[in-house]
mmCIF file of C-alpha atoms in Angstrom:
data_model
loop_
_atom_site.group_PDB
_atom_site.id
_atom_site.type_symbol
_atom_site.label_atom_id
_atom_site.label_comp_id
_atom_site.label_asym_id
_atom_site.label_seq_id
_atom_site.Cartn_x
_atom_site.Cartn_y
_atom_site.Cartn_z
ATOM 1 C CA GLN J 1 -34.036 44.060 -130.144
ATOM 2 C CA VAL J 2 -35.089 40.401 -130.038
ATOM 3 C CA GLN J 3 -36.378 38.353 -127.145
ATOM 4 C CA LEU J 4 -36.518 34.567 -127.271
ATOM 5 C CA VAL J 5 -38.571 32.458 -124.871
ATOM 6 C CA GLU J 6 -38.268 28.680 -125.044
ATOM 7 C CA SER J 7 -40.598 25.958 -123.873
ATOM 8 C CA GLY J 8 -41.212 22.258 -124.367
ATOM 9 C CA GLY J 9 -38.190 20.645 -122.749
ATOM 10 C CA GLY J 10 -38.521 17.758 -120.363
ATOM 11 C CA SER J 11 -37.776 14.107 -119.752
ATOM 12 C CA VAL J 12 -38.696 11.321 -122.143
ATOM 13 C CA GLN J 13 -37.805 7.683 -122.699
ATOM 14 C CA ALA J 14 -35.730 6.582 -125.675
ATOM 15 C CA GLY J 15 -37.845 6.414 -128.811
ATOM 16 C CA GLY J 16 -40.188 9.125 -127.614
ATOM 17 C CA SER J 17 -40.825 12.600 -128.983
ATOM 18 C CA LEU J 18 -40.706 16.192 -127.832
ATOM 19 C CA ARG J 19 -41.556 19.466 -129.529
ATOM 20 C CA LEU J 20 -39.584 22.532 -128.523
ATOM 21 C CA SER J 21 -40.969 26.013 -129.141
ATOM 22 C CA CYS J 22 -39.191 29.354 -129.261
ATOM 23 C CA ALA J 23 -41.353 32.475 -129.168
ATOM 24 C CA ALA J 24 -39.579 35.459 -130.722
ATOM 25 C CA SER J 25 -40.420 39.137 -130.496
ATOM 26 C CA GLY J 26 -38.726 42.346 -131.593
ATOM 27 C CA SER J 27 -36.907 43.213 -134.813
ATOM 28 C CA ALA J 28 -37.950 41.014 -137.707
ATOM 29 C CA TYR J 29 -34.575 41.495 -139.401
ATOM 30 C CA TYR J 30 -32.790 39.637 -136.642
ATOM 31 C CA ARG J 31 -35.196 36.741 -137.037
ATOM 32 C CA ASN J 32 -34.216 36.094 -140.662
ATOM 33 C CA CYS J 33 -32.182 33.122 -139.499
ATOM 34 C CA MET J 34 -33.235 30.869 -136.662
ATOM 35 C CA GLY J 35 -31.336 27.940 -135.246
ATOM 36 C CA TRP J 36 -31.203 25.367 -132.512
ATOM 37 C CA PHE J 37 -28.039 24.480 -130.617
ATOM 38 C CA ARG J 38 -27.382 21.997 -127.851
ATOM 39 C CA GLN J 39 -24.725 21.422 -125.250
ATOM 40 C CA ALA J 40 -24.243 18.190 -123.347
ATOM 41 C CA PRO J 41 -22.235 17.975 -120.105
ATOM 42 C CA GLY J 42 -18.512 18.123 -120.833
ATOM 43 C CA LYS J 43 -19.030 18.875 -124.517
ATOM 44 C CA GLU J 44 -18.929 21.955 -126.730
ATOM 45 C CA ARG J 45 -22.077 23.678 -127.882
ATOM 46 C CA GLU J 46 -23.076 22.450 -131.330
ATOM 47 C CA GLY J 47 -25.537 23.656 -133.926
ATOM 48 C CA ILE J 48 -28.081 20.998 -134.836
ATOM 49 C CA ALA J 49 -30.702 22.705 -137.014
ATOM 50 C CA LEU J 50 -31.276 26.016 -138.772
ATOM 51 C CA ILE J 51 -33.733 27.681 -141.117
ATOM 52 C CA TYR J 52 -32.795 30.581 -143.399
ATOM 53 C CA GLY J 53 -34.490 31.853 -146.532
ATOM 54 C CA GLY J 54 -36.994 29.030 -146.271
ATOM 55 C CA VAL J 55 -34.240 26.421 -146.395
ATOM 56 C CA THR J 56 -33.491 24.069 -143.529
ATOM 57 C CA ASP J 57 -30.288 22.263 -142.626
ATOM 58 C CA TYR J 58 -29.336 19.722 -139.971
ATOM 59 C CA VAL J 59 -26.304 18.174 -138.417
ATOM 60 C CA ASP J 60 -25.876 14.535 -139.443
ATOM 61 C CA SER J 61 -26.691 13.131 -136.010
ATOM 62 C CA VAL J 62 -30.279 14.441 -136.107
ATOM 63 C CA LYS J 63 -31.132 14.175 -139.807
ATOM 64 C CA GLY J 64 -34.317 12.213 -140.334
ATOM 65 C CA ARG J 65 -35.314 12.558 -136.687
ATOM 66 C CA PHE J 66 -35.534 16.311 -136.012
ATOM 67 C CA THR J 67 -37.460 18.940 -137.976
ATOM 68 C CA ILE J 68 -37.118 22.705 -137.655
ATOM 69 C CA SER J 69 -40.017 24.893 -138.760
ATOM 70 C CA GLN J 70 -41.259 28.462 -138.433
ATOM 71 C CA ASP J 71 -44.702 30.058 -138.475
ATOM 72 C CA ASN J 72 -45.695 32.508 -141.214
ATOM 73 C CA ALA J 73 -45.042 35.598 -139.099
ATOM 74 C CA LYS J 74 -41.656 34.235 -137.982
ATOM 75 C CA GLU J 75 -42.784 34.697 -134.395
ATOM 76 C CA THR J 76 -42.267 31.104 -133.347
ATOM 77 C CA VAL J 77 -39.689 28.514 -134.333
ATOM 78 C CA TYR J 78 -40.178 24.850 -133.533
ATOM 79 C CA LEU J 79 -37.996 21.809 -133.212
ATOM 80 C CA GLN J 80 -39.880 18.548 -133.543
ATOM 81 C CA MET J 81 -37.730 15.767 -132.124
ATOM 82 C CA ASN J 82 -38.687 12.176 -132.874
ATOM 83 C CA ASN J 83 -37.054 8.855 -132.027
ATOM 84 C CA LEU J 84 -35.062 10.465 -129.257
ATOM 85 C CA LYS J 85 -31.896 8.763 -128.074
ATOM 86 C CA PRO J 86 -29.985 9.021 -124.783
ATOM 87 C CA GLU J 87 -27.195 10.843 -126.622
ATOM 88 C CA ASP J 88 -29.689 13.628 -127.396
ATOM 89 C CA THR J 89 -29.647 14.577 -123.716
ATOM 90 C CA ALA J 90 -28.471 18.191 -123.537
ATOM 91 C CA MET J 91 -29.423 21.757 -122.868
ATOM 92 C CA TYR J 92 -31.114 23.071 -126.014
ATOM 93 C CA TYR J 93 -30.862 26.719 -127.056
ATOM 94 C CA CYS J 94 -32.841 28.751 -129.551
ATOM 95 C CA ALA J 95 -30.858 31.416 -131.434
ATOM 96 C CA ALA J 96 -31.618 34.217 -133.906
ATOM 97 C CA GLY J 97 -29.483 35.982 -136.497
ATOM 98 C CA GLY J 98 -29.904 38.558 -139.242
ATOM 99 C CA ASP J 99 -27.886 37.420 -142.253
ATOM 100 C CA TRP J 100 -26.539 34.498 -144.261
ATOM 101 C CA ARG J 101 -23.492 33.956 -142.070
ATOM 102 C CA CYS J 102 -25.581 31.886 -139.697
ATOM 103 C CA THR J 103 -25.449 29.101 -142.289
ATOM 104 C CA MET J 104 -21.803 28.615 -141.340
ATOM 105 C CA TRP J 105 -23.078 27.077 -138.072
ATOM 106 C CA ALA J 106 -20.857 29.265 -135.899
ATOM 107 C CA ALA J 107 -22.516 30.505 -132.725
ATOM 108 C CA ARG J 108 -20.875 33.927 -133.087
ATOM 109 C CA TYR J 109 -23.081 34.689 -136.102
ATOM 110 C CA PHE J 110 -26.247 34.419 -134.012
ATOM 111 C CA ASP J 111 -27.075 37.670 -132.258
ATOM 112 C CA TYR J 112 -29.682 36.556 -129.737
ATOM 113 C CA TRP J 113 -30.167 33.479 -127.597
ATOM 114 C CA GLY J 114 -32.853 31.911 -125.492
ATOM 115 C CA GLN J 115 -32.280 30.831 -121.919
ATOM 116 C CA GLY J 116 -32.009 27.144 -122.757
ATOM 117 C CA THR J 117 -34.316 24.243 -122.030
ATOM 118 C CA GLN J 118 -33.208 20.861 -120.728
ATOM 119 C CA VAL J 119 -33.962 17.680 -122.659
ATOM 120 C CA THR J 120 -33.269 14.399 -120.899
ATOM 121 C CA VAL J 121 -33.668 11.053 -122.665
ATOM 122 C CA SER J 122 -33.514 7.859 -120.620
ATOM 123 C CA SER J 123 -32.695 4.421 -121.983
#
């Protein structure tokens, strides 16, 4: 129903920036809520940013540095990452959901996932 294709990951030095993109196709309903998650080695997957009903939210560790946005057709979601830190190193995943429950940050409320893109930040 929904396909997500990510791009934009890579390696960057601390203080640098990256912009991740997630191209979405398929049912518009299941793109009502879009989010970004990340998982570092040895750690649990965590939600870091979401957009639902035109409202954005962020986990404390990325507030002021990361920005999630979406184009008018809801076909692409972006994550602009500024002032990157070594602790931001992780696999980043784009996710899509269809209703308000995604705002609870739980991965189980997102129905579709991208393949993941690696972000590596060196000190």
